[in-house]
Coordinates of C-alpha atoms and ligand atoms in Angstrom, one line a residue:
Chain Y
M1 CA -0.3 -0.2 -0.3
K2 CA 1.7 2.6 -1.0
I3 CA 0.5 5.1 2.0
T4 CA 2.8 8.1 3.0
S5 CA 0.4 10.1 5.7
P6 CA -2.0 7.2 6.4
K7 CA -4.5 9.4 8.3
V8 CA -4.9 11.7 5.4
S9 CA -5.6 8.7 3.0
R10 CA -8.2 7.1 5.0
R11 CA -10.0 10.3 5.0
S12 CA -9.2 11.5 1.2
L13 CA -10.2 7.7 0.5
L14 CA -14.0 8.4 2.7
R15 CA -14.9 10.7 0.0
G16 CA -14.8 8.1 -3.0
S17 CA -16.7 5.5 -0.4
A18 CA -20.4 6.6 -1.7
A19 CA -19.8 5.6 -5.2
A20 CA -18.0 2.3 -3.8
A21 CA -21.5 2.4 -1.0
A22 CA -24.2 3.2 -4.3
A23 CA -22.1 -0.1 -5.9
S24 CA -22.4 -2.1 -3.3
L25 CA -25.9 -1.8 -3.5
A26 CA -26.6 -2.1 -6.8
H27 CA -24.3 -5.2 -6.8
A28 CA -26.3 -6.9 -4.0
R29 CA -25.2 -10.0 -2.8
Q30 CA -22.0 -9.7 -3.9
V31 CA -19.5 -7.0 -3.9
S32 CA -16.9 -6.9 -5.9
A33 CA -14.7 -5.3 -4.3
Q34 CA -11.9 -2.5 -5.9
N35 CA -8.9 -3.8 -5.3
A36 CA -9.7 -5.8 -2.4
P37 CA -7.4 -9.1 -1.5
E38 CA -10.1 -11.4 -2.7
E39 CA -13.4 -10.7 -4.4
S40 CA -15.7 -12.0 -2.9
A41 CA -14.7 -11.6 0.4
F42 CA -17.0 -8.8 1.4
E43 CA -20.4 -9.3 0.9
A44 CA -23.6 -7.0 1.0
W45 CA -26.5 -9.2 2.5
I46 CA -25.7 -11.6 5.5
D47 CA -26.6 -14.9 6.1
L48 CA -27.5 -15.4 9.8
R49 CA -27.8 -18.1 11.9
L50 CA -28.5 -16.9 15.7
T51 CA -30.1 -18.7 19.0
V52 CA -32.2 -17.0 20.2
N53 CA -33.8 -18.2 23.5
G54 CA -33.2 -21.7 22.6
Q55 CA -34.7 -21.0 19.3
A56 CA -33.3 -20.9 16.4
H57 CA -33.2 -18.3 13.6
A58 CA -32.4 -17.9 10.2
L59 CA -31.9 -13.9 8.1
T60 CA -30.8 -12.2 5.9
V61 CA -29.1 -8.7 7.2
E62 CA -27.4 -5.5 5.9
P63 CA -24.4 -5.5 7.7
R64 CA -25.6 -2.5 8.8
V65 CA -28.6 -3.8 11.0
T66 CA -27.3 -3.9 14.4
L67 CA -28.5 -7.5 16.7
L68 CA -31.0 -4.7 18.2
D69 CA -32.5 -4.0 15.4
A70 CA -32.3 -7.7 14.4
L71 CA -34.2 -8.8 17.4
R72 CA -37.5 -6.0 17.6
E73 CA -37.5 -5.7 13.7
R74 CA -36.7 -9.3 12.3
M75 CA -38.0 -11.3 15.8
Q76 CA -40.2 -9.4 16.8
L77 CA -39.1 -9.7 20.2
T78 CA -39.5 -5.7 21.4
G79 CA -38.6 -6.8 24.9
T80 CA -35.3 -5.6 24.6
K81 CA -35.6 -1.7 24.5
K82 CA -33.7 1.4 22.1
G83 CA -33.3 3.6 23.6
C84 CA -30.1 5.8 23.2
N85 CA -28.6 3.9 20.0
R86 CA -25.5 4.8 20.7
G87 CA -24.4 2.2 24.0
E88 CA -25.2 5.3 26.7
C89 CA -28.0 3.8 28.6
G90 CA -28.7 0.2 28.6
A91 CA -32.1 -0.6 28.1
C92 CA -30.6 -2.9 24.8
T93 CA -28.4 -5.2 27.4
V94 CA -28.8 -9.0 26.2
L95 CA -26.9 -12.4 27.1
M96 CA -24.8 -13.3 25.0
D97 CA -22.8 -16.6 25.0
G98 CA -23.9 -15.9 28.4
R99 CA -22.4 -12.2 28.7
R100 CA -23.8 -9.5 29.3
V101 CA -23.4 -6.6 26.1
N102 CA -25.2 -3.3 24.8
S103 CA -27.3 -5.2 21.9
C104 CA -26.8 -1.9 19.9
L105 CA -23.1 -1.9 20.0
V106 CA -23.6 -4.8 18.1
L107 CA -24.2 -5.9 14.5
A108 CA -26.0 -8.9 13.8
A109 CA -23.6 -9.8 11.7
S110 CA -21.0 -10.2 14.2
A111 CA -23.8 -12.3 16.5
E112 CA -23.6 -15.1 14.1
G113 CA -23.4 -18.2 15.5
R114 CA -24.1 -16.4 18.8
K115 CA -26.4 -17.5 21.9
I116 CA -28.5 -14.4 22.6
T117 CA -31.0 -14.2 25.9
T118 CA -33.3 -11.5 25.9
I119 CA -35.9 -10.7 28.8
E120 CA -38.4 -12.8 26.6
G121 CA -36.3 -16.2 27.8
L122 CA -36.4 -16.2 31.1
A123 CA -39.7 -16.9 32.7
D124 CA -40.8 -20.4 32.5
G125 CA -44.2 -21.0 31.3
D126 CA -46.0 -18.3 33.3
T127 CA -44.0 -18.2 36.5
P128 CA -41.3 -15.5 36.1
H129 CA -37.5 -15.9 36.8
P130 CA -36.4 -14.7 40.1
V131 CA -35.3 -12.1 39.1
Q132 CA -37.9 -10.9 37.9
R133 CA -40.2 -11.7 41.0
A134 CA -37.6 -9.5 42.9
F135 CA -37.7 -6.1 40.6
A136 CA -41.7 -6.8 41.1
E137 CA -41.6 -6.9 44.3
A138 CA -38.9 -4.7 45.2
D139 CA -41.0 -2.1 43.0
A140 CA -38.0 -1.2 40.9
F141 CA -39.4 0.3 38.1
Q142 CA -41.8 2.9 37.1
C143 CA -42.4 3.6 33.8
G144 CA -41.1 0.1 33.7
F145 CA -38.7 1.2 29.9
C146 CA -35.6 0.6 31.3
T147 CA -36.2 -2.8 33.1
S148 CA -35.7 -5.0 30.9
G149 CA -32.0 -4.1 29.9
Q150 CA -32.0 -3.6 34.1
I151 CA -33.1 -7.1 34.6
M152 CA -30.6 -8.6 31.8
S153 CA -28.2 -6.7 33.4
A154 CA -29.5 -8.3 36.6
M155 CA -28.7 -11.9 35.8
A156 CA -25.5 -11.2 34.8
C157 CA -24.5 -9.3 37.4
I158 CA -25.9 -11.6 39.9
E159 CA -23.6 -14.7 38.0
E160 CA -20.5 -13.0 37.8
G161 CA -20.4 -12.1 41.4
H162 CA -20.6 -8.9 41.4
T163 CA -23.3 -8.0 44.5
G164 CA -21.2 -7.8 47.6
S165 CA -22.7 -4.9 48.7
P166 CA -25.5 -2.0 47.5
E167 CA -21.9 -0.3 46.4
E168 CA -20.7 -2.8 44.8
I169 CA -24.0 -3.8 42.7
R170 CA -24.2 -0.2 42.2
E171 CA -21.3 0.4 41.1
W172 CA -21.7 -2.7 39.1
M173 CA -24.9 -2.1 37.6
S174 CA -24.0 1.8 36.2
G175 CA -24.1 0.2 32.7
N176 CA -28.1 1.3 33.0
L177 CA -29.6 4.6 33.3
C178 CA -33.4 4.8 34.8
R179 CA -34.6 8.1 34.1
C180 CA -37.0 7.4 37.1
S181 CA -34.5 6.9 39.3
A182 CA -35.8 3.4 41.0
Y183 CA -32.3 3.0 41.6
P184 CA -32.3 2.4 45.5
Q185 CA -35.5 0.0 44.9
I186 CA -33.3 -1.8 41.7
T187 CA -30.3 -1.9 44.4
A188 CA -32.4 -3.6 46.4
A189 CA -34.1 -6.4 43.6
V190 CA -30.4 -7.9 43.1
A191 CA -29.2 -7.6 46.7
A192 CA -33.0 -10.2 47.1
A193 CA -32.1 -11.8 43.5
A194 CA -28.7 -12.8 43.9
E195 CA -29.5 -13.7 47.9
E196 CA -32.4 -16.0 46.6
L197 CA -30.7 -17.8 43.9
G198 CA -27.2 -18.0 46.6
Chain W
M1 CA -26.0 4.3 9.4
R2 CA -24.4 4.3 5.1
D3 CA -24.4 0.6 4.7
F4 CA -21.5 -1.1 3.4
S5 CA -20.4 -4.9 3.0
Y6 CA -18.4 -6.9 5.2
A7 CA -15.8 -9.2 6.0
R8 CA -14.7 -11.8 8.8
A9 CA -11.4 -12.9 9.3
G10 CA -10.5 -15.7 10.4
S11 CA -7.0 -15.0 11.0
R12 CA -4.2 -12.5 11.4
A13 CA -2.7 -12.8 8.3
E14 CA -6.5 -12.5 6.6
A15 CA -7.0 -9.5 8.6
L16 CA -4.0 -7.8 7.2
D17 CA -5.0 -9.4 3.5
L18 CA -8.4 -7.7 3.6
G19 CA -6.9 -4.4 5.4
Q20 CA -5.8 -3.5 2.2
A21 CA -9.2 -3.2 0.7
D22 CA -10.2 0.4 -0.1
D23 CA -11.8 2.3 2.6
A24 CA -11.8 -0.5 5.0
A25 CA -11.9 -0.8 8.8
F26 CA -11.4 -2.9 11.1
L27 CA -14.3 -3.7 13.5
A28 CA -13.0 -5.2 16.9
G29 CA -15.6 -4.8 19.7
G30 CA -17.5 -2.2 17.8
T31 CA -18.4 -0.1 20.5
E32 CA -16.4 2.7 18.9
L33 CA -16.8 2.1 15.1
I34 CA -20.2 1.6 15.5
N35 CA -21.5 5.2 17.2
W36 CA -18.2 6.6 14.4
M37 CA -20.8 5.8 11.2
R38 CA -24.3 6.3 12.9
I39 CA -23.4 10.1 13.7
G40 CA -21.1 10.1 10.8
I41 CA -18.1 10.7 12.0
N42 CA -16.8 7.5 9.5
A43 CA -18.6 6.1 6.7
P44 CA -15.7 3.2 5.2
A45 CA -17.5 1.2 2.4
R46 CA -16.0 -2.1 4.0
V47 CA -15.9 -3.6 7.5
I48 CA -13.9 -6.4 8.9
D49 CA -14.9 -7.9 11.7
L50 CA -12.0 -9.5 13.6
A51 CA -14.5 -10.9 16.3
R52 CA -12.7 -14.1 14.9
V53 CA -9.3 -13.9 14.8
E54 CA -7.6 -17.2 16.5
G55 CA -5.2 -16.6 19.6
L56 CA -5.4 -12.2 19.6
D57 CA -6.8 -12.1 22.8
A58 CA -4.9 -14.4 25.3
V59 CA -2.8 -12.7 28.6
E60 CA 0.2 -14.4 28.9
E61 CA 3.5 -14.1 30.8
I62 CA 6.5 -13.2 28.6
E63 CA 10.4 -12.4 29.1
G64 CA 10.3 -9.8 31.6
G65 CA 6.4 -9.3 31.6
V66 CA 3.5 -9.1 30.8
R67 CA 1.2 -9.4 26.8
I68 CA -2.2 -8.8 26.0
G69 CA -3.8 -10.2 23.0
A70 CA -5.3 -7.3 20.8
L71 CA -8.5 -8.1 20.8
A72 CA -9.1 -9.2 24.8
R73 CA -12.4 -7.7 26.4
L74 CA -11.7 -5.0 28.8
N75 CA -13.2 -7.3 31.1
D76 CA -10.9 -9.6 30.7
V77 CA -8.6 -8.1 31.1
A78 CA -8.5 -6.5 34.5
Q79 CA -10.0 -9.2 36.1
N80 CA -6.9 -11.8 34.6
P81 CA -4.9 -12.2 38.1
L82 CA -1.6 -11.7 35.5
I83 CA -3.0 -8.0 35.7
A84 CA -5.2 -7.9 38.3
E85 CA -2.4 -8.6 40.3
G86 CA 0.9 -7.4 38.7
Y87 CA -0.3 -4.2 37.4
P88 CA -3.7 -3.0 39.9
V89 CA -2.9 0.8 38.0
L90 CA -4.2 -1.0 34.4
S91 CA -6.9 -3.2 36.3
H92 CA -8.4 -0.1 37.8
A93 CA -8.3 2.3 35.0
I94 CA -10.3 -0.9 33.3
L95 CA -13.3 -1.4 35.8
R96 CA -13.3 2.7 36.0
A97 CA -13.9 2.9 31.8
A98 CA -17.3 2.6 30.4
S99 CA -19.7 0.0 32.1
A100 CA -20.1 -3.3 32.7
Q101 CA -21.8 -4.9 29.8
I102 CA -19.4 -2.1 27.2
R103 CA -16.3 -3.5 29.2
N104 CA -17.2 -7.0 27.5
L105 CA -17.2 -5.8 24.3
A106 CA -14.6 -3.4 24.4
T107 CA -11.1 -4.6 23.0
I108 CA -7.8 -3.7 24.2
G109 CA -6.5 -3.5 21.2
G110 CA -9.8 -0.8 20.8
N111 CA -10.0 1.4 23.4
P112 CA -6.2 4.0 22.3
V113 CA -8.2 4.1 18.9
Q114 CA -10.7 5.8 20.4
R115 CA -11.2 9.2 19.7
V116 CA -11.9 12.7 21.0
R117 CA -15.5 13.4 23.2
C118 CA -15.3 17.0 21.9
P119 CA -18.8 18.3 21.7
Y120 CA -17.8 19.4 18.8
F121 CA -16.5 16.8 16.9
R122 CA -19.2 13.8 17.8
A123 CA -22.2 16.4 16.5
N124 CA -24.2 15.5 13.6
E125 CA -24.1 19.0 11.9
G126 CA -20.8 20.3 10.8
A127 CA -19.5 22.9 12.9
P128 CA -15.3 24.2 12.7
C129 CA -13.7 20.7 13.8
N130 CA -10.7 20.3 12.7
K131 CA -10.6 16.9 13.4
R132 CA -14.0 16.0 11.5
E133 CA -13.0 18.2 8.6
P134 CA -9.1 19.2 8.6
G135 CA -8.9 23.0 7.4
S136 CA -12.4 23.9 8.7
G137 CA -10.9 25.4 12.1
C138 CA -11.7 24.8 16.3
A139 CA -14.7 25.6 17.4
A140 CA -13.6 24.7 20.8
L141 CA -11.1 27.0 21.0
N142 CA -14.0 30.3 21.6
G143 CA -16.7 27.8 22.4
I144 CA -17.1 25.2 25.0
H145 CA -14.2 23.7 26.3
D146 CA -13.9 23.6 29.7
R147 CA -13.3 19.4 29.6
H148 CA -10.6 20.9 27.3
A149 CA -6.6 20.3 27.7
I150 CA -4.1 22.3 29.8
F151 CA -1.2 20.4 28.3
G152 CA 0.1 20.5 25.0
W153 CA -3.2 22.2 22.5
T154 CA -2.5 24.7 20.4
E155 CA -5.1 26.6 18.2
D156 CA -5.9 24.5 15.8
C157 CA -6.9 21.5 18.4
V158 CA -7.6 22.0 22.4
A159 CA -9.4 18.3 22.3
V160 CA -7.9 16.5 25.4
H161 CA -8.4 11.9 24.8
P162 CA -10.5 10.6 26.6
A163 CA -9.5 6.9 27.1
D164 CA -8.1 5.7 30.9
P165 CA -6.4 2.8 30.1
P166 CA -4.0 4.1 28.1
V167 CA -2.9 6.8 30.9
A168 CA -1.9 3.6 33.1
L169 CA -0.1 1.8 29.9
A170 CA 1.8 5.4 29.8
A171 CA 2.9 5.6 33.1
L172 CA 3.9 1.8 33.1
D173 CA 6.2 2.4 29.7
A174 CA 3.7 -0.2 28.0
V175 CA 4.7 -1.1 23.8
I176 CA 1.7 -1.6 21.2
V177 CA 2.9 -4.6 18.6
T178 CA 1.6 -4.2 15.5
D179 CA 1.8 -5.6 12.9
H180 CA 1.3 -5.0 8.9
P181 CA 1.4 -6.4 5.3
E182 CA 4.3 -4.0 4.9
G183 CA 5.9 -4.2 8.6
G184 CA 5.0 -4.1 11.9
R185 CA 6.1 -1.9 14.5
L186 CA 6.8 -1.9 18.2
I187 CA 4.6 1.6 19.3
P188 CA 5.5 3.1 22.9
V189 CA 2.1 4.3 24.6
R190 CA 3.3 7.4 25.0
E191 CA 4.2 7.7 21.7
F192 CA 0.8 6.2 20.6
H193 CA -1.5 9.3 20.4
V194 CA -0.7 12.3 18.2
L195 CA -0.6 16.0 19.6
P196 CA -1.5 19.0 17.3
S197 CA 1.9 20.3 16.6
Q198 CA 2.0 17.6 15.2
N199 CA -1.0 17.3 13.0
P200 CA -4.1 18.7 14.3
A201 CA -6.8 16.8 12.2
W202 CA -5.2 12.5 13.6
H203 CA -5.9 11.0 15.9
D204 CA -3.1 8.3 16.6
V205 CA 0.2 7.6 14.3
L206 CA -1.6 3.9 13.1
R207 CA -0.9 3.3 9.2
A208 CA -3.9 2.5 7.0
G209 CA -4.8 -1.5 7.5
E210 CA -2.0 -2.2 10.2
L211 CA -3.4 -4.2 13.2
I212 CA -2.6 -3.6 16.8
V213 CA -1.8 -7.3 18.1
G214 CA -0.7 -7.0 21.0
I215 CA -0.1 -4.3 23.7
E216 CA 3.5 -5.4 26.2
L217 CA 3.9 -4.8 29.9
P218 CA 7.2 -4.1 30.7
A219 CA 8.2 -5.6 34.6
P220 CA 4.8 -6.0 37.3
A221 CA 4.4 -2.8 38.8
P222 CA 2.6 -3.5 42.1
R223 CA 2.9 -1.0 43.5
S224 CA 0.7 1.4 41.4
A225 CA -3.0 3.2 41.6
Y226 CA -5.5 4.8 38.9
L227 CA -7.2 7.8 41.1
K228 CA -10.4 9.0 37.7
I229 CA -11.6 12.0 38.8
R230 CA -15.6 12.4 37.4
E231 CA -19.0 13.9 37.6
R232 CA -20.2 11.3 38.7
E233 CA -18.8 8.2 40.8
S234 CA -19.4 5.3 37.5
Y235 CA -20.0 5.3 34.0
E236 CA -18.5 8.9 33.1
Y237 CA -15.4 10.1 31.1
A238 CA -12.8 12.1 33.6
T239 CA -12.1 15.1 33.5
V240 CA -8.4 14.4 34.9
S241 CA -7.7 10.4 35.7
A242 CA -4.1 10.4 37.2
A243 CA -1.9 7.2 37.1
A244 CA 1.1 6.0 39.2
A245 CA 3.9 3.2 39.8
L246 CA 6.2 3.2 41.8
E247 CA 9.3 1.2 43.3
M248 CA 10.1 1.8 46.7
D249 CA 13.1 1.3 49.1
G250 CA 11.8 0.6 51.8
G251 CA 10.1 4.2 52.9
V252 CA 11.3 6.2 50.2
I253 CA 10.5 6.2 46.6
R254 CA 14.0 4.9 44.2
R255 CA 11.9 5.6 40.7
A256 CA 7.8 6.8 40.5
R257 CA 6.3 7.2 36.9
V258 CA 3.3 8.9 37.1
A259 CA 1.2 10.1 34.2
L260 CA -1.9 12.3 33.6
G261 CA -4.9 11.7 31.5
S262 CA -7.6 14.1 29.8
V263 CA -5.2 17.2 30.6
A264 CA -3.7 16.4 27.0
M265 CA -4.1 14.9 23.8
R266 CA -1.9 12.0 25.1
P267 CA -1.6 10.9 28.4
W268 CA 0.8 13.1 29.8
R269 CA 3.9 11.9 32.0
L270 CA 4.6 14.5 34.6
V271 CA 8.0 13.8 33.4
A272 CA 10.0 16.9 36.1
A273 CA 8.1 15.7 38.6
E274 CA 9.3 12.2 38.7
A275 CA 12.6 13.0 38.5
R276 CA 11.8 15.3 41.8
L277 CA 10.7 12.2 43.4
A278 CA 12.8 10.3 43.5
G279 CA 14.5 10.1 47.5
L280 CA 11.3 11.7 49.1
A281 CA 8.2 9.6 51.3
P282 CA 5.1 9.4 49.4
D283 CA 3.4 11.6 51.6
A284 CA 5.9 14.5 52.4
P285 CA 5.7 17.7 51.6
E286 CA 8.1 18.1 49.0
V287 CA 6.5 15.9 47.0
A288 CA 4.4 19.3 45.9
D289 CA 6.8 21.0 45.1
A290 CA 8.2 18.3 42.7
I291 CA 4.7 18.0 40.9
D292 CA 4.9 21.9 40.0
A293 CA 7.8 21.5 38.1
S294 CA 6.1 19.5 35.8
F295 CA 3.3 21.8 35.9
A296 CA 5.3 24.7 34.7
E297 CA 4.6 24.1 31.4
A298 CA 1.0 23.9 32.0
R299 CA -1.1 26.4 30.1
P300 CA -5.1 26.1 30.5
L301 CA -7.4 27.9 28.3
S302 CA -9.7 30.1 29.8
G303 CA -12.0 27.3 30.5
T304 CA -9.7 25.1 31.9
E305 CA -7.7 27.1 34.9
W306 CA -10.1 24.9 37.1
K307 CA -8.6 21.6 35.9
V308 CA -5.1 22.5 36.9
R309 CA -5.6 22.4 40.2
L310 CA -7.5 18.9 40.2
A311 CA -5.0 17.5 38.0
R312 CA -2.0 18.8 40.3
N313 CA -4.0 17.3 43.5
A314 CA -4.8 14.1 41.7
A315 CA -1.3 13.4 40.9
R316 CA -0.3 13.7 44.3
R317 CA -3.1 11.7 45.7
V318 CA -2.1 8.9 43.1
I319 CA 1.3 8.5 44.6
E320 CA -0.2 8.2 48.3
L321 CA -2.5 5.7 46.7
A322 CA 0.7 4.0 44.7
A323 CA 2.6 4.0 48.0
E324 CA -0.4 1.6 49.8
A325 CA -0.8 -0.4 47.2
Ligands
FAD1 C1 -21.3 5.2 26.8 C2 -20.0 5.2 26.8 C3 -18.7 5.3 27.8 C4 -17.6 5.2 27.5 N1 -16.5 5.3 28.3 C5 -15.3 5.4 28.6 C6 -14.7 5.9 29.6 O1 -15.1 6.2 30.8 N2 -12.9 5.2 29.2 C7 -12.6 4.4 27.7 O2 -11.6 4.5 28.4 N3 -13.5 4.5 27.6 C8 -14.8 4.4 27.6 N4 -15.5 4.3 26.7 C9 -15.4 4.1 24.9 C10 -15.2 2.2 25.3 O3 -13.8 1.8 26.0 C11 -14.1 2.3 23.8 O4 -15.6 2.4 22.5 C12 -13.7 0.9 23.4 O5 -12.2 0.8 24.3 C13 -13.0 0.8 21.4 O6 -13.0 -1.0 21.6 P1 -13.5 -1.7 20.2 O7 -13.2 -3.1 20.9 O8 -14.5 -1.1 21.0 O9 -13.3 -0.5 20.0 P2 -13.9 -0.7 18.0 O10 -15.6 0.4 18.2 O11 -14.2 -1.5 17.5 O12 -13.1 0.3 16.8 C14 -12.8 1.7 17.0 C15 -11.6 1.9 16.4 O13 -10.6 0.8 16.6 C16 -9.2 0.3 15.1 N5 -9.7 -0.8 15.6 C17 -10.3 -2.2 16.8 N6 -9.4 -3.0 17.5 C18 -7.7 -2.5 15.9 C19 -7.0 -3.8 16.2 N7 -6.5 -4.4 16.4 N8 -6.0 -2.8 15.6 C20 -6.2 -1.6 14.4 N9 -7.0 -1.2 14.5 C21 -8.2 -1.2 15.7 C22 -10.7 0.7 14.3 O14 -11.0 -0.1 13.5 C23 -11.9 2.2 15.0 O15 -11.5 2.0 14.0 C24 -16.8 4.4 26.5 C25 -17.3 4.1 25.2 C26 -19.5 4.4 25.4 C27 -20.6 4.0 24.3
SF4_2 S1 -10.8 20.7 20.1 FE1 -9.6 19.7 18.5 S2 -11.7 17.9 18.2 FE2 -12.5 20.1 19.3 S3 -13.9 21.1 17.9 FE3 -11.7 21.6 18.1 S4 -10.8 20.5 16.4 FE4 -12.3 19.4 16.7
FES3 S1 -30.0 1.7 23.5 FE1 -28.3 0.3 23.5 S2 -27.3 1.1 25.3 FE2 -29.3 2.9 24.6
FES4 S1 -38.6 3.1 35.4 FE1 -38.6 4.5 34.4 S2 -36.5 4.7 33.3 FE2 -36.1 3.0 34.7

């Protein structure tokens, strides 16, 4: 690559990218990327397999589709909420291979083959999961918009063992904002659920 | 977000190969890149997903230190015993960054590549910003800049680099290891970010297609600490942060390495202070004078004068914290 001042080149390269993007739409499935090392390596549509709450899903998405949008708009799993769509609020928290992540910061394409758990996957039939029950019993929400993210984050927080004190719970739950400010009740719910699940 | 085409790299060699495509960006944790593409800071035609690259996520002992694979997730680095026990300054810096779920995605290699949080740089609409549009000017210079630089700025850019881990890595004299089809490099973390006097439009020295493969830490620094001062206790960028790594002779400092974060476009080592700290007890009154030696070059903006005192006190406190570690 004949690049002397890399960042400047990157920027000037960016200007050419509108044409490239248009070309990629024209070719629909496969982009024959100009100067790409392997002609077929870059794809404009991605075939995906995701396991969500134990159920296998197959779908085809544009690369820019996030895991959050795939869950909500392609699988109709609208329990996972979109708050900020910037990684800042935690409303979109799901478990990916058992670890909590912000689904608005994950491309659906990157989640290929992963096991996803959303709020819809917690209850056992009509019986809520102990963490769900703890939130209800502690009155840990008002409007409820942040709650599915809080509960998914709490699932992981408990599993990780970060529930030794109210301070520790608050620190490890800080990635979930609550505009209704139900924080004391959320902390109490996480502590109660941690104790029950012990 | 403008669409792009997408490829998964399965190996380091494949990542380097794909990285030669025109207008391509590496995607690691995605916690910065995906937001840039949303805001319009960046609109690559091609994205290379590094998540499946094998063998770049280990934390392992090497001769004289530890190597951290670039793709190791922040939480895994901070909670690895080699880091938590040998380099508490790094573990603490990581655990005070972002949130638990972001740290499950964000990688240690992607973290130093994050860009400034200056509100003009992050705006959806174009304010003059030399980092967004080279040559357009700097709206912050005479605008909102109360979170901006006190060291090393020019009128072309007064932003600070916001990341926490690189401040710890700078105090540890860590080295970023890269690979590139034309040859890899060893880049000291202290020289990774670009000051505006070097080039106001750039953030770091990475070349197009250059892959960070790991970060190497020299000898363990068990007596080390990180202090992050911020407007709320958790999940917030630093107003000022401070990292210290000490070597002690009994109750006296033999060698001190101290770096400040969020005060300049790169982690700011207090070189003049470090020379004067040798021979002092960590809580001696002379420590304040030693630190002042490094503040002779402080040049606050009208809005950042308040950060000078904060930074000076943070440096002093982090030295005491490191001595207690
Ligand atoms: C809400 C929020 C709060 C945050 N708070 C903090 C905070 O308090 N402190 C802090 O330090 N950070 C904070 N961050 C930033 C976060 O830590 C970074 O976004 C993250 O570390 C970037 O890593 P990534 O793997 O997600 O990078 P990506 O988003 O995948 O990539 C970022 C850039 O790095 C490049 N890149 C990534 N990996 C490589 C590689 N191996 N080789 C070459 N180039 C590479 C990409 O091409 C891209 O240009 C916060 C982020 C968010 C969203
Ligand atoms: S301080 Fe830097 S990032 Fe902010 S507006 Fe000025 S040039 Fe842009
Ligand atoms: S919607 Fe994902 S963090 Fe806010
Ligand atoms: S309950 Fe309303 S935002 Fe949390």
